[in-house]
Amino acid sequence: MKQDKQKPADKDKVLHNMIKMRRWSIIGGLAVGAQVLLNIVTDPGSNISIFQAVLALGCIGYGLSMTPKIRKLSQAGDNEK
């Protein structure tokens, strides 16, 4: 069976989960970024720092890219109520 429309409770749950995902993605990116800074200070020639820096930027970027989707879902939920 194909579901055409989501129930309002489902949209609220999806919105809540997306907000939590954005928050933890940004927190994780900041934590890895702090680890990169510590690794650069202690061992400047490490190649692993490059991978970790890319990971940190990717996590933060993904978290920030979720903001327009969250706003769209939030506004759609407000319009239905």
Tab-separated table of C-alpha atoms in Angstrom:
chain	number	residue	atom	x	y	z
A	1	MET	CA	0.000	0.000	0.000
A	2	LYS	CA	1.172	3.452	-0.845
A	3	GLN	CA	0.658	6.264	1.607
A	4	ASP	CA	-0.094	9.547	-0.172
A	5	LYS	CA	-0.136	11.915	2.789
A	6	GLN	CA	1.608	11.887	6.112
A	7	LYS	CA	-0.413	12.370	9.241
A	8	PRO	CA	0.246	15.564	11.213
A	9	ALA	CA	1.637	13.488	14.081
A	10	ASP	CA	4.092	11.902	11.642
A	11	LYS	CA	5.205	15.325	10.405
A	12	ASP	CA	5.757	16.476	13.973
A	13	LYS	CA	7.809	13.370	14.664
A	14	VAL	CA	9.872	13.859	11.499
A	15	LEU	CA	10.430	17.525	12.405
A	16	HIS	CA	11.505	16.628	15.930
A	17	ASN	CA	13.897	13.948	14.646
A	18	MET	CA	15.399	16.330	12.078
A	19	ILE	CA	15.999	18.955	14.759
A	20	LYS	CA	17.743	16.370	16.934
A	21	MET	CA	19.803	15.147	13.961
A	22	ARG	CA	20.883	18.698	13.102
A	23	ARG	CA	21.851	19.414	16.710
A	24	TRP	CA	23.949	16.250	17.115
A	25	SER	CA	25.535	16.627	13.708
A	26	ILE	CA	26.738	20.127	14.572
A	27	ILE	CA	27.884	19.059	18.052
A	28	GLY	CA	29.771	16.105	16.572
A	29	GLY	CA	31.388	18.313	13.952
A	30	LEU	CA	32.499	20.796	16.599
A	31	ALA	CA	33.907	18.003	18.774
A	32	VAL	CA	35.895	16.540	15.881
A	33	GLY	CA	37.023	20.046	14.930
A	34	ALA	CA	38.327	20.619	18.457
A	35	GLN	CA	40.139	17.288	18.266
A	36	VAL	CA	41.727	18.369	14.964
A	37	LEU	CA	42.964	21.589	16.539
A	38	LEU	CA	44.474	19.653	19.432
A	39	ASN	CA	46.131	17.190	17.033
A	40	ILE	CA	47.597	20.027	14.956
A	41	VAL	CA	49.054	21.647	18.064
A	42	THR	CA	50.551	18.411	19.397
A	43	ASP	CA	51.573	16.701	16.110
A	44	PRO	CA	51.686	19.147	13.173
A	45	GLY	CA	52.758	16.566	10.560
A	46	SER	CA	49.863	14.167	11.007
A	47	ASN	CA	47.906	13.220	7.874
A	48	ILE	CA	44.971	11.971	9.933
A	49	SER	CA	44.169	15.590	10.841
A	50	ILE	CA	43.239	16.292	7.219
A	51	PHE	CA	40.674	13.480	7.192
A	52	GLN	CA	39.289	14.598	10.552
A	53	ALA	CA	39.047	18.207	9.361
A	54	VAL	CA	37.064	17.116	6.306
A	55	LEU	CA	34.831	15.014	8.563
A	56	ALA	CA	34.252	17.959	10.909
A	57	LEU	CA	33.402	20.325	8.065
A	58	GLY	CA	31.114	17.713	6.505
A	59	CYS	CA	29.197	17.183	9.739
A	60	ILE	CA	28.787	20.889	10.391
A	61	GLY	CA	27.827	21.534	6.766
A	62	TYR	CA	25.248	18.744	6.779
A	63	GLY	CA	23.756	20.054	10.009
A	64	LEU	CA	23.487	23.569	8.636
A	65	SER	CA	22.051	22.333	5.336
A	66	MET	CA	19.135	20.790	7.235
A	67	THR	CA	17.953	24.206	8.450
A	68	PRO	CA	15.874	25.110	5.341
A	69	LYS	CA	14.157	21.709	5.421
A	70	ILE	CA	13.341	22.151	9.098
A	71	ARG	CA	11.932	25.637	8.476
A	72	LYS	CA	9.817	24.304	5.602
A	73	LEU	CA	8.407	21.476	7.722
A	74	SER	CA	7.801	23.842	10.626
A	75	GLN	CA	5.926	26.340	8.460
A	76	ALA	CA	3.894	23.560	6.850
A	77	GLY	CA	2.927	22.317	10.304
A	78	ASP	CA	1.937	25.809	11.425
A	79	ASN	CA	-0.234	26.301	8.331
A	80	GLU	CA	-2.144	23.061	8.951
A	81	LYS	CA	-3.038	23.912	12.524
